[in-house]
Structure formats: structure tokens, C-alpha cells
XYZ file of C-alpha atoms in Angstrom:
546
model
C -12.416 30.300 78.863
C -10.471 30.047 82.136
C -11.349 27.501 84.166
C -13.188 28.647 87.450
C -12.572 26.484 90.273
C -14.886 28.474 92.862
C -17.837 27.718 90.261
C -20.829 25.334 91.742
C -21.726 24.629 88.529
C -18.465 22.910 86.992
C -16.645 20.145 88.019
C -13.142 18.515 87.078
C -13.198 15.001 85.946
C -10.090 12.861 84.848
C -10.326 9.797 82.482
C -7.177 7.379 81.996
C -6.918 5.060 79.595
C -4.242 1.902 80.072
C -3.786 0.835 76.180
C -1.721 -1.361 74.463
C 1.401 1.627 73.603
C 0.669 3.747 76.324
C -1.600 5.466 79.338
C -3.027 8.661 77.993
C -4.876 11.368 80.216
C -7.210 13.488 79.773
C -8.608 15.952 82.495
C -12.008 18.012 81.235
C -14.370 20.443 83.376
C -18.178 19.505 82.810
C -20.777 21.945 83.173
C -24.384 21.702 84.442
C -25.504 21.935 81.099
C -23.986 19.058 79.614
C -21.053 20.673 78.218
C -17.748 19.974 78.790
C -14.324 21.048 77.778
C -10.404 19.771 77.636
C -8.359 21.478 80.397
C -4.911 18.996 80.268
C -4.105 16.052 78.583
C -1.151 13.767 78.519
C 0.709 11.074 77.441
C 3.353 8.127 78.451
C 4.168 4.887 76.209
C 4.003 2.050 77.798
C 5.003 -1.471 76.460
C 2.246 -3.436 77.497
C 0.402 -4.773 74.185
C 3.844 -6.391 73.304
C 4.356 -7.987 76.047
C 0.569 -9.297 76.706
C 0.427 -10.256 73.174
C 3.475 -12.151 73.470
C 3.673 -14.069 76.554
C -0.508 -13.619 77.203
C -0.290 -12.129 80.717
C 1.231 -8.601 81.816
C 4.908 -8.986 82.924
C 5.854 -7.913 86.751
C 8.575 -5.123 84.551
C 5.430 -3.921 82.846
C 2.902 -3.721 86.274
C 5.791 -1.789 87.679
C 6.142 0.893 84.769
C 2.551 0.779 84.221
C 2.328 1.756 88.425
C 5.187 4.369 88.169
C 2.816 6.196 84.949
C 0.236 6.166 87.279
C 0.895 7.910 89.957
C 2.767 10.613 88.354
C -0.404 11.022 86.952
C -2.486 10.754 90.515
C 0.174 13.536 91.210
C -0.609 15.675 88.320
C -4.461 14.950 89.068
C -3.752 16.408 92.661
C -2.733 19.397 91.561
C -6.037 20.076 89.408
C -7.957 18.842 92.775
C -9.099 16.097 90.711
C -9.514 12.859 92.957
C -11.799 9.646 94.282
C -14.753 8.939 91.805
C -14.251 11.822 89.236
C -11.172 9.592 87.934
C -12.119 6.896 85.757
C -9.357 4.458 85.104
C -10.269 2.443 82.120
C -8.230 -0.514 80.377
C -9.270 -1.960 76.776
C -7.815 -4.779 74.391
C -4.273 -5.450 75.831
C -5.827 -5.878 79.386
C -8.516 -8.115 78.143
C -6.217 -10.153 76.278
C -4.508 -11.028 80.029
C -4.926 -13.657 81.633
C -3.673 -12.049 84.578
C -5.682 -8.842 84.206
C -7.452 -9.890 87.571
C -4.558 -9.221 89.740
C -3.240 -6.429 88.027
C -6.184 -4.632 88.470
C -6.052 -5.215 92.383
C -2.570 -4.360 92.087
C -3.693 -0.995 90.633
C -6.004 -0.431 93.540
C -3.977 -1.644 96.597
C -1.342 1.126 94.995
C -3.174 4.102 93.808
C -6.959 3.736 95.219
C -7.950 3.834 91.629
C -11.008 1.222 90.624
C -10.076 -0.179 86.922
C -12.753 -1.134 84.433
C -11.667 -3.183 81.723
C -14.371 -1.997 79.010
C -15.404 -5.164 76.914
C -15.337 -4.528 72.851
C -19.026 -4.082 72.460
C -18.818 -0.961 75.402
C -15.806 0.221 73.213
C -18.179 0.255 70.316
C -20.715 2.247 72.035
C -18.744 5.182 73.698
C -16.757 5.176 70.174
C -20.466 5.791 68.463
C -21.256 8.509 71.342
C -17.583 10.192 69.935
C -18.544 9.620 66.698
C -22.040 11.345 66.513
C -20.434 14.144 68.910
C -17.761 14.669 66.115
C -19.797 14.559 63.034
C -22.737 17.043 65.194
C -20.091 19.816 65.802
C -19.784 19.906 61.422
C -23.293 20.883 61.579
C -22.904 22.791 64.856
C -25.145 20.845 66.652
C -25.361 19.994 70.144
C -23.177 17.532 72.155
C -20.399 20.009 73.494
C -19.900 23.447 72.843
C -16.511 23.999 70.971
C -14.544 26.852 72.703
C -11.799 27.186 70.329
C -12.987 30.012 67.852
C -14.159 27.678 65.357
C -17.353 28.968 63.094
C -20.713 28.362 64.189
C -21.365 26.008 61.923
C -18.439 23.906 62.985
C -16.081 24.359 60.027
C -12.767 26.010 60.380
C -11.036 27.992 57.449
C -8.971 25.911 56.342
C -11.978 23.089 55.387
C -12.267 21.756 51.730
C -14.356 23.510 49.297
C -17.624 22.597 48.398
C -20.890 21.732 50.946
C -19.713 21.917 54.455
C -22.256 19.619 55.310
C -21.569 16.704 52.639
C -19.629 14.370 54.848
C -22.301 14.832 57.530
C -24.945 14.278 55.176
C -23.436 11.223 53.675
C -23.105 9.945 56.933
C -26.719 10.062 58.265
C -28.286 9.446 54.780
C -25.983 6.883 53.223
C -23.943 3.889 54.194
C -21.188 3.902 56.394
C -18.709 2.085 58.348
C -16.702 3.531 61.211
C -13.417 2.156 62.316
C -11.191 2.196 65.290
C -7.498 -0.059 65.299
C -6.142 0.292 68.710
C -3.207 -2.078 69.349
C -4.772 -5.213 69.871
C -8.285 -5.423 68.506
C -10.519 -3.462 65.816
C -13.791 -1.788 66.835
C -16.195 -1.908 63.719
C -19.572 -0.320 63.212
C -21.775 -0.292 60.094
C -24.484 1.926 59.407
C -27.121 1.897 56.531
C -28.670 5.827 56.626
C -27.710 6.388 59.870
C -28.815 3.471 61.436
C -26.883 0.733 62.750
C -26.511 -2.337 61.050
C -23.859 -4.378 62.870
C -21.327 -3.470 65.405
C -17.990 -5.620 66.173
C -14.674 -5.795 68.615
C -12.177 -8.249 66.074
C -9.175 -9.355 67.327
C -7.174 -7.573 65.052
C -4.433 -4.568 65.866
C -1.526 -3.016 64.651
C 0.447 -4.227 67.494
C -1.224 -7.643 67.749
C -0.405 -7.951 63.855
C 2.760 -6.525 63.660
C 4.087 -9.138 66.675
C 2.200 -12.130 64.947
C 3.422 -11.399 61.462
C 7.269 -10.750 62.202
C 6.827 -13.847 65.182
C 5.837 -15.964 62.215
C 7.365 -14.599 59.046
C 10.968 -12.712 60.131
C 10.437 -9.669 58.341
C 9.252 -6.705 57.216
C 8.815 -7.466 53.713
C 5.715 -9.989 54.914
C 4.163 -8.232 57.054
C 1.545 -6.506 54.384
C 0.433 -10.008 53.177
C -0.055 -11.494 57.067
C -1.869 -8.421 57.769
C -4.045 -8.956 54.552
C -5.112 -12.370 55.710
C -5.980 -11.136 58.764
C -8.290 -8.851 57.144
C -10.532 -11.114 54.931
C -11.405 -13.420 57.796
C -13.172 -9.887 59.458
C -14.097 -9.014 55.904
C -15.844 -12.645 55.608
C -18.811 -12.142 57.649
C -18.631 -8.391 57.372
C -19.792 -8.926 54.017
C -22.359 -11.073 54.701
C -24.127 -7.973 56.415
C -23.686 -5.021 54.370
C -22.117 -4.635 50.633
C -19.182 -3.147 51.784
C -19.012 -1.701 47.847
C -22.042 0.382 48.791
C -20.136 2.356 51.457
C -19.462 5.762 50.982
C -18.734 7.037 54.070
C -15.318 6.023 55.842
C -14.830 7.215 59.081
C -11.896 6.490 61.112
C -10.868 7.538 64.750
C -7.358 6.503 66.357
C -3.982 8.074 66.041
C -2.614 6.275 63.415
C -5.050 8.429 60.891
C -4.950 11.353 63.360
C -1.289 11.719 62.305
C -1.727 10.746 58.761
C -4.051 12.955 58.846
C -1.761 15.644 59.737
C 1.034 14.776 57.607
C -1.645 14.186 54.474
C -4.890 15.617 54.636
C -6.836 18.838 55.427
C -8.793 20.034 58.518
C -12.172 20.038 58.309
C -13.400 21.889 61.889
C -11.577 21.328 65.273
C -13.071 17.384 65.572
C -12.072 15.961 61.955
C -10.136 16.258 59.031
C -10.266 14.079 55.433
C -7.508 12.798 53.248
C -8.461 11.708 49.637
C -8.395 8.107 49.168
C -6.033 8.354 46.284
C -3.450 10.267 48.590
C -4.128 8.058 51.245
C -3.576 4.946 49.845
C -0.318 6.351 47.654
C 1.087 7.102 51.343
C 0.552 3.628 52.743
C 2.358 2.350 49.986
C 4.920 4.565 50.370
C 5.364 4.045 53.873
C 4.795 0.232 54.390
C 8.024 -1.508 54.101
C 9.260 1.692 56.890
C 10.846 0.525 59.944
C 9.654 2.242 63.503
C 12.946 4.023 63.574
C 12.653 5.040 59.741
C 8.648 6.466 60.874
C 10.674 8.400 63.261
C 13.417 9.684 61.361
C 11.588 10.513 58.065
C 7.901 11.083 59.579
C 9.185 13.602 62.841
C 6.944 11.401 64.820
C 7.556 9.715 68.377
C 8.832 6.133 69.142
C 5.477 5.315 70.577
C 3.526 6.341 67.338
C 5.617 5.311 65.510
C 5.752 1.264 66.371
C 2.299 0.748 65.606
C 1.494 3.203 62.787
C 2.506 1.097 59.616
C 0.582 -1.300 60.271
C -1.890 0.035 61.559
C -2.294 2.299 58.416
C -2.072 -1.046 56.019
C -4.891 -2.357 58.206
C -7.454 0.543 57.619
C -5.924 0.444 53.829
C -7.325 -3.508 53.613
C -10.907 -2.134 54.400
C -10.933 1.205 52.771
C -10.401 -0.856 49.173
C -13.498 -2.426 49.569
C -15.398 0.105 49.835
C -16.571 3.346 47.249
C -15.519 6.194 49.886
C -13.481 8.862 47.614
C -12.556 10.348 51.259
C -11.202 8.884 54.656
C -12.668 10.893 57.306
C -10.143 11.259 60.583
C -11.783 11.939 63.564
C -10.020 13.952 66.260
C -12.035 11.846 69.231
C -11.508 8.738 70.675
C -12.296 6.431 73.507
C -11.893 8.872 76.503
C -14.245 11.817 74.628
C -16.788 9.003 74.312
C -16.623 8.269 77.885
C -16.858 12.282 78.620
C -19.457 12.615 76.894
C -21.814 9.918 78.531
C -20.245 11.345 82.090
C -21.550 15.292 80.846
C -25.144 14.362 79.457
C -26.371 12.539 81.832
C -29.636 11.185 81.973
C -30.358 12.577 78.184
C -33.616 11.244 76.780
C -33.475 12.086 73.443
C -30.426 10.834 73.040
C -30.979 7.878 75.415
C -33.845 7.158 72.716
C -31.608 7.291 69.545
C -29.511 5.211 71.314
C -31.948 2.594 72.056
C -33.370 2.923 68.379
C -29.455 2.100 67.395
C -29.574 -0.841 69.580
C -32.947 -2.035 68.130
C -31.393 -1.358 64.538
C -28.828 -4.173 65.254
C -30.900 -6.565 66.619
C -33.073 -6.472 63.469
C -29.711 -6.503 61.256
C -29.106 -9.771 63.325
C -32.223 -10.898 62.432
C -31.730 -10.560 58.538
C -28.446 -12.074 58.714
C -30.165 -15.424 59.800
C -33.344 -14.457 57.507
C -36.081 -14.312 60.514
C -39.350 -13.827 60.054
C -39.049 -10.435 60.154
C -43.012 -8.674 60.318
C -43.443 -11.796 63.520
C -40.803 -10.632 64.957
C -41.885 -6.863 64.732
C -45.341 -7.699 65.969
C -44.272 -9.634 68.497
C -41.886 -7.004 69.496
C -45.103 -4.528 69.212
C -47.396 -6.679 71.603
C -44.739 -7.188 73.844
C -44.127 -3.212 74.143
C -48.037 -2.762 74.880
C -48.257 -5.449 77.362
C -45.253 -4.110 79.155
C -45.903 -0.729 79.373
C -49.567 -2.105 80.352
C -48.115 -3.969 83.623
C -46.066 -1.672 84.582
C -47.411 -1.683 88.466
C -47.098 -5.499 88.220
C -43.937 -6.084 87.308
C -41.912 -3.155 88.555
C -38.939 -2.893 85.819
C -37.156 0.005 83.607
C -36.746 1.304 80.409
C -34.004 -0.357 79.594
C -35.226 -3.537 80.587
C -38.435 -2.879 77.921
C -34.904 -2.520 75.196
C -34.652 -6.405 76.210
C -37.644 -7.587 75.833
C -37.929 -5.662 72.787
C -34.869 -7.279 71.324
C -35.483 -10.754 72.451
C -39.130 -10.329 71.149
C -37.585 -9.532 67.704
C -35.289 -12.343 67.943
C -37.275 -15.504 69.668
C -37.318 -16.890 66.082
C -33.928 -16.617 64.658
C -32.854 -20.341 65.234
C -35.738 -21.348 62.686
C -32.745 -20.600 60.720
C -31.199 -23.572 61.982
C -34.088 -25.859 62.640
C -37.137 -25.543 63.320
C -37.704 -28.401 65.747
C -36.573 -27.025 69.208
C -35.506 -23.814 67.444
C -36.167 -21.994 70.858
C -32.263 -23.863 71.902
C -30.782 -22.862 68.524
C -32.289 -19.294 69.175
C -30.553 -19.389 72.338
C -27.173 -19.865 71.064
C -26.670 -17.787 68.258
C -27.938 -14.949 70.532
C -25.251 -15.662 72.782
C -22.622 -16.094 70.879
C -23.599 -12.625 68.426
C -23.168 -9.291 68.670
C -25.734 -6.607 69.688
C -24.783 -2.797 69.358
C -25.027 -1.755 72.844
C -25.663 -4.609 74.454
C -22.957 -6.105 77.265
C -22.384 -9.202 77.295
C -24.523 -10.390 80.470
C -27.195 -8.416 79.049
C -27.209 -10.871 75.608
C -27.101 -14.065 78.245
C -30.077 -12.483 79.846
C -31.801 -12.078 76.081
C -30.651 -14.965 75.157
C -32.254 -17.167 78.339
C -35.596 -15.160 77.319
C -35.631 -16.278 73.856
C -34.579 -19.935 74.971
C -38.065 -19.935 76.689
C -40.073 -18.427 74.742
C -41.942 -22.008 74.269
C -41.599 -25.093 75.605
C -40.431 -26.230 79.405
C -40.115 -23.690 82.188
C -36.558 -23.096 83.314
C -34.907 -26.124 85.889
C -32.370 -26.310 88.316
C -30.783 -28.370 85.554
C -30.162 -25.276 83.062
C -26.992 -24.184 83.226
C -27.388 -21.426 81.062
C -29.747 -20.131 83.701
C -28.515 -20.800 86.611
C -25.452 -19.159 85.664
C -27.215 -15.958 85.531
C -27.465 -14.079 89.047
C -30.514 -13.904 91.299
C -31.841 -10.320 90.331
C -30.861 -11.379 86.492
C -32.717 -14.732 86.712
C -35.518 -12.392 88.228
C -35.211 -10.103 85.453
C -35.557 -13.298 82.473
C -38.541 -14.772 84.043
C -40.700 -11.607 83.966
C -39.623 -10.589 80.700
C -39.721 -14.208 79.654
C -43.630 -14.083 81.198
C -44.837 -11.408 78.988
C -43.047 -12.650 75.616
C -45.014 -15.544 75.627
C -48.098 -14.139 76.090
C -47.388 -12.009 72.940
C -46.290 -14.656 70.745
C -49.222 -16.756 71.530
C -51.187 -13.646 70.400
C -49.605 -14.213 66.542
C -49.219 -18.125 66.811
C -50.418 -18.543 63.073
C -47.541 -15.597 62.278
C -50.611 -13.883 60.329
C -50.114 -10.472 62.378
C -54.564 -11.170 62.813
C -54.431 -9.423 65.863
C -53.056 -5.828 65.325
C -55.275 -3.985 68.064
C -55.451 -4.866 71.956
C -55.673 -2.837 75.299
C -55.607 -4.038 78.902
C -57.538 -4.483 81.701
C -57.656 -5.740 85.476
C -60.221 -7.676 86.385
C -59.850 -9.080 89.656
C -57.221 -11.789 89.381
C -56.883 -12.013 85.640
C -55.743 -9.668 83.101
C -58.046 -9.405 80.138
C -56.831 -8.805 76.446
C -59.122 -7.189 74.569
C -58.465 -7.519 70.713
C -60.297 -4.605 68.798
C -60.135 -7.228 65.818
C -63.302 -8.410 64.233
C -61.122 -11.677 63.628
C -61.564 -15.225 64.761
C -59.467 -16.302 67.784
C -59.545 -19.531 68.727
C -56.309 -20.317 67.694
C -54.620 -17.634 69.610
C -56.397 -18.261 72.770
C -55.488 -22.445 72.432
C -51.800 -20.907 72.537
C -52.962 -18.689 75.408
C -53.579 -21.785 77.443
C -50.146 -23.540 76.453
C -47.883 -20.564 77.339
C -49.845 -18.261 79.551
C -49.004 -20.424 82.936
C -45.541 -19.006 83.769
C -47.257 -15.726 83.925
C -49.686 -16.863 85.823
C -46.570 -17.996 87.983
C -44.600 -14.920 88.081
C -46.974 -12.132 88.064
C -50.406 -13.974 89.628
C -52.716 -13.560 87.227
C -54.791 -15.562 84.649
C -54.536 -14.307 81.433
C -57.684 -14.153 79.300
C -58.599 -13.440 75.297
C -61.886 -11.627 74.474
């Protein structure tokens, strides 16, 4: 398919990506549809990781190369008529590792007119999952991009190993799984249980990162697989502690490390993916792992820029791929910037809005188990909270992602019982905020985690500095959401789940519960009368048990 320039219903987007070895391109028409397709793509190493890594702040040597790759680039970009906000400049682990990443950024718009978003590790995680599930669709065929390169319709190319075309697919949604990404200076980790996500992490740990710490500390080469090993069971620590990484048997990978292992080792399983066995693929890394960059060049017909981070970034994925059962190492042919595609072609998608949102819940309940909440309060908490806020909608004016975090914090209020139970709404508070949520940014979790510091107890204070820090619409945002968990845990105060049934109504200047429980409630409406004032503060109304 040519691409049509004079066509209303296709436009040209660009997405570049500053990494740690180099700023890659990739151009790609989108369709009104929600299709989209590669039309250019390229490629310059850069030595930034190194050099942030090393001295913690981007060199003025490296600003100025990183400035010359760019606009060749916004020259390339001109000639595809590509320009203002259909290029999305995008920066990940080397960039957020520097301390002057401020001021390069402004550099970077004061010289090219392109904005830069540095994408934190948890935003990694999720575009990575949308390239993921877009990958592992087209082996079934399914939707999420239409492949336009001759491939089968069932996603499979000829060349794909014997047996059920669908196995790895199927493994993946119905079995356990853990997907990795090594860029140069962290590691993006998700782990799924049948599909759904259990835990979802950005480590500091990267074949460039590694490889400068290990020879910075040890002088050689010969070291560098043991440094890189004890790197690896600090992530496999707590790792462990949410998933028995022996019950994997799905290991997916994305990056170009495996991309060109893949290629030297494995077999192609459509156009998105190929596998290697494990057995080949761990006899390779062994073969390869005392290699220098220049013999990876020489003896592997690769480039200088693949080459410098591609041993160890092979012995890292080789440290995780021995815990686990997987008899295959599934490479992925996708990567940050198809994950970022993708979310610019769908759209507004609610089905897959939804599944993402269930994905998010997923993790928050993982969380949960990890600190062994009460885990049916939580849920019925969460339940209550859904009903009221879908009730109040007129009242209080918010979105449907703003019901995701009340519905997480409802799930979570609890979780610093596991700490102590006196005050537990403080120790809730900060191992919300210093956790990880799949799909949640970071000033979303302070926002969650303000609403689960208040679920009980004192009203926020000028004196909170949690809260304060939080801006005016955000602060806005916690109090309303804040309002309505209360009222819902009050409604299970004895953590008995009594009350299962209740509707709404208006009645004049109170809001009426009506529990369709033949139950006694004095309990819940005492607790009523304790928490019920700050929504009687934010929203007006009296709040009333029948």
C-alpha cells in the first residue's frame, strides 16, 4: 500500500525516541479506523547513557550531537510533511537519570520547536503492555493494526515453528507470564497470572548502566557476568515475593538485544515475533559473554551501536529466564515507539480503555496481597464506592478515570493494617506512595495515596504536606473522592460485607441510602455519623441510612 498523501482520512505522524545508545525514528500513517502502518524508520547512535551514567548529567559534547541527530531528522520529517504536534519527541531512562534533563529539554525546544516528554518507568510499562498485546493479537489475527506485509490471516508467516500456531498466545492469556524490556539504563518488568496483571516495575538496571558499573568497579570483562548477577537478585528479591517466578511459562521479551539474537538464533513466528529455545538461547549467551563490543562486531556482523550493549544485555535477560519454566523466549518485534502509535491510532477505544482499567485494577489487588489486606473489605468497599459514584454523578462532576482512583484507593485504604493497625490510615499512605501501580503515574498514586490517608480520622490541614503538595484541581480531585470513600467504608465498619444491596436517592438536602438488607444497622449508621461530615462539606448534603 502506497501511501496517499491527498487522502482525508490518513495522516503522517513521527515518534522519536532519545535513548541511552541512540535516537531512533519512526514515521507511520494512521488511518480513521485505528490502523496504522510503518512508512520510514531510522536510526543514529548516540553516546548519551555512558556519559549520563557516568558523570549523572548530559555533557555539552553530547547536547550538541544529540541536537545535530535531531534536526537531520526535523529535515527528513519535512520532507514527509510531517511537522508541529504529529511529532512526538520522547526521552526514557538515560534522560531521567539527569540531573540536568531540565535544561536539555529547553535546549531541545529553543533549537528544534520540538516539546520533549521524558516518559517515567511506570508510562514505559504501559505503552510496552499496549505493544505487547498488539504483538501477541496479530498471532491470532486479531485487531490492533492491520499487518500489510502479506503475512497469513491468522498472523503466522511460513517460516513459524510447527505445532499450534496459537500456543504461545494461549500460554500467554491463560498462564503465567512475565514480559521484559532492558533498555540501556533501566528494566521495564511486568507479570501476569492468566492474563492479568500482577505487578508491573521500571528497575534501575541496564545493559549500559551495568556494563559501566561493573568494568568502573571491577576492570574487566571477565567480572562483568557476576556484577551483573548481583544486580539481578536484588530485582529478583521482591519479584519473588509476588509471583513464583518457577511457575512462569511464558517469557516474553521486547528490545533489540533479543531482536538480533533473535535473528542470529531463533525462528520467525509472524511479522511481530519470533522464539528461540531456551536451551539455544542460553548456550549462545555463554558463548558470547566474555565477547568484547569490537569482537560482537567482527564475529556477530552487527553495528558498533548494538553491539556495546548487547552482551550484557543478553546475560541480563539470561539471569531471569533461569528462574523461570519457559522452554521458549519469545522476541517481540515492537517496542516503545509502536506502543506509543498505537495509543495515538485508537483513540478513545472503550473496550480496550476497559481492559486496560481491569489491568490497572489487577495490580492494585496484587499490591494488596503482597501486604496481605483484607481482601473481600477491600472489594466491597471498592463495590460501594463504584455505586455511590456512579450514583452522584450530577454532584460531583468527575470522569471515568477518576472512578479507576477511587476504585483503587477503595481497595487499598487498608493495606497499612499490615504495618499497624493504630493510625494505619498514615502507614496506608506511604506504602501507596512509595509502590507501584500498573498504569498509574506517579501524581496519580500521590493523589490515591492522600485518599487512602483520609479515609478515617482528621480532615486534611494546611499542615499536611503531603497534601498541600498536590495542586489545586488535584487537591479538588482527593477531597471528593476522599468524600465518598468514607461513606462506603462506614457502610462495612464491622468488615462483615452485612450490607451487600443499596440504591440512592435525593431527598431534599440529604442523600438517602437505602440498604435492601433485612440486617441490623446500627453499627453502620454510628460510623455514618463519624465519617459522613466531610461529605457533607464537599458535596452539601447529609447523608442518611434507612
Amino acid at each position: 500500500m502506497e501511501y496517499n498523501a491527498d487522502s482525508p482520512s490518513i495522516r503522517l505522524v513521527a515518534v522519536l525516541e532519545i535513548g541511552s545508545t541512540g535516537i531512533r525514528l519512526l514515521v507511520a500513517e494512521i488511518t480513521g479506523k485505528g490502523e496504522w502502518r510503518t512508512v520510514d524508520s531510522a536510526v543514529k547512535p548516540i553516546v548519551l547513557g555512558r556519559d549520563v551514567f557516568t558523570s549523572g548529567q548530559v555533557s555539552h559534547s553530547s547536547l550538541l550531537e544529540c541536537l545535530v541527530v535531531l534536526r537531520n531528522f526535523q529535515e527528513l520529517l519535512k520532507g514527509w510533511g510531517v511537522s508541529g504536534d504529529d511529532v512526538h519527541l520522547i526521552a526514557t531512562s538515560a534522560l531521567r537519570a539527569a540531573r540536568n534533563r531540565d535544561m536539555f529539554a529547553d535546549r531541545v525546544y529553543q533549537e528544534t520547536g520540538y516539546r520533549l516528554t521524558i516518559v517515567e518507568g511506570i508510562e514505559e510499562n504501559r505503552l510496552m503492555y499496549l505493544a505487547v498485546r498488539f504483538a501477541l493479537k496479530q498471532i491470532k489475527g486479531s485487531s490492533g493494526g492491520t499487518p500489510t506485509d502479506g503475512t497469513s490471516t491468522d498472523g503466522t508467516s511460513a517460516n513459524a515453528p510447527s505445532g499450534d500456531k496459537n500456543e504461545t498466545n494461549n500460554l500467554f492469556w491463560r498462564g503465567n507470564s512475565i514480559i521484559i524490556d532492558i533498555g540501556g539504563g533501566s528494566t521495564e518488568i511486568m507479570l501476569l497470572r492468566q492474563g492479568r496483571m500482577v505487578a508491573a516495575h521500571s528497575v534501575r538496571l541496564g545493559s549500559i548502566l551495568m556494563d559501566q558499573q561493573s568494568l568502573s568497579a571491577r576492570g574487566s570483562e571477565w567480572s562483568r557476568e557476576r556484577y551483573l548477577t548481583e544486580g539481578i537478585k536484588n530485582t529478583l528479591t521482591f519479584l519473588k515475593a509476588e509471583m513464583d517466578l518457577s511457575q512462569i511459562k511464558t517469557f516474553v521479551v521486547t528490545g533489540s538485544d533479543t531482536r538480533i539474537a533473535a535473528s542470529l538464533i531463533g525462528s520467525e513466528y509472524n511479522k511481530n515475533s519470533s522464539v528461540i529455545d531456551r536451551e539455544k538461547f542460553l548456550s549462545f549467551v555463554k558463548k558470547i559473554q566474555y565477547y568484547t563490543v569490537e569482537e560482537c562486531v567482527q564475529k556477530l556482523h552487527i553495528s558498533y551501536g548494538d553491539a556495546e550493549g548487547f552482551v550484557p544485555g543478553l546475560l541480563i535477560y539470561k539471569g531471569f529466564l533461569e528462574q523461570t519454566k519457559a522452554t521458549q523466549v519469545v522476541a517481540l518485534g515492537v517496542s516503545l515507539r509502536e506502543g506509543l502509535l498505537i495509543d495515538l491510532a485508537m483513540g478513545f477505544d472503550p473496550e480496550l480503555q476497559e481492559e486496560f482499567f481491569t489491568q490497572v485494577i489487577a495490580s492494585a489487588i496484587n499490591l494488596g496481597r503482597k501486604y496481605h489486606f483484607d481482601e473481600a473489605h477491600g472489594r466491597h468497599v471498592a463495590a460501594l464506592s463504584m455505586i455511590l459514584f456512579d450514583a452522584l454523578v450530577r454532584e460531583h462532576g468527575l470522569n471515568r478515570h477518576d472512578r479507576l482512583l477511587l476504585e483503587t484507593a477503595a481497595l487499598l485504604h487498608d493495606i497499612g493494617m499490615f504495618i499497624r493497625g493504630s493510625s494505619h490510615q498514615k502507614h496506608s499512605q506511604y506504602i501507596v506512595a512509595n509502590s507501584e501501580i500498573f498504569g498509574i503515574h506517579r501524581e496519580e498514586l500521590e493523589i490515591i495515596a492522600n485518599v487512602v490517608r483520609y479515609h478515617r480520622g482528621d480532615q486534611p490541614s494546611p499542615g499536611d504536606i503531603a497534601f498541600i503538595a498536590l495542586q489545586r484541581e488535584e487537591r479538588i480531585l482527593a477531597l471528593k473522592l476522599v468524600s465518598i470513600l468514607r461513606v462506603a467504608d462506614a457502610l462495612d465498619r464491622g468488615h462483615s460485607q452485612r450490607i451487600q444491596n443499596i440504591c440512592i436517592e435525593h431527598k431534599g438536602e440529604s442523600i438517602v441510602i437505602h440498604a435492601n438488607d433485612n440486617v441490623d444497622k446500627n453499627l453502620e449508621r454510628a460510623s455514618l455519623e463519624e465519617k459522613a461530615n466531610m461529605f457533607q462539606d464537599v458535596f452539601g448534603y447529609k447523608v442518611a441510612l434507612i
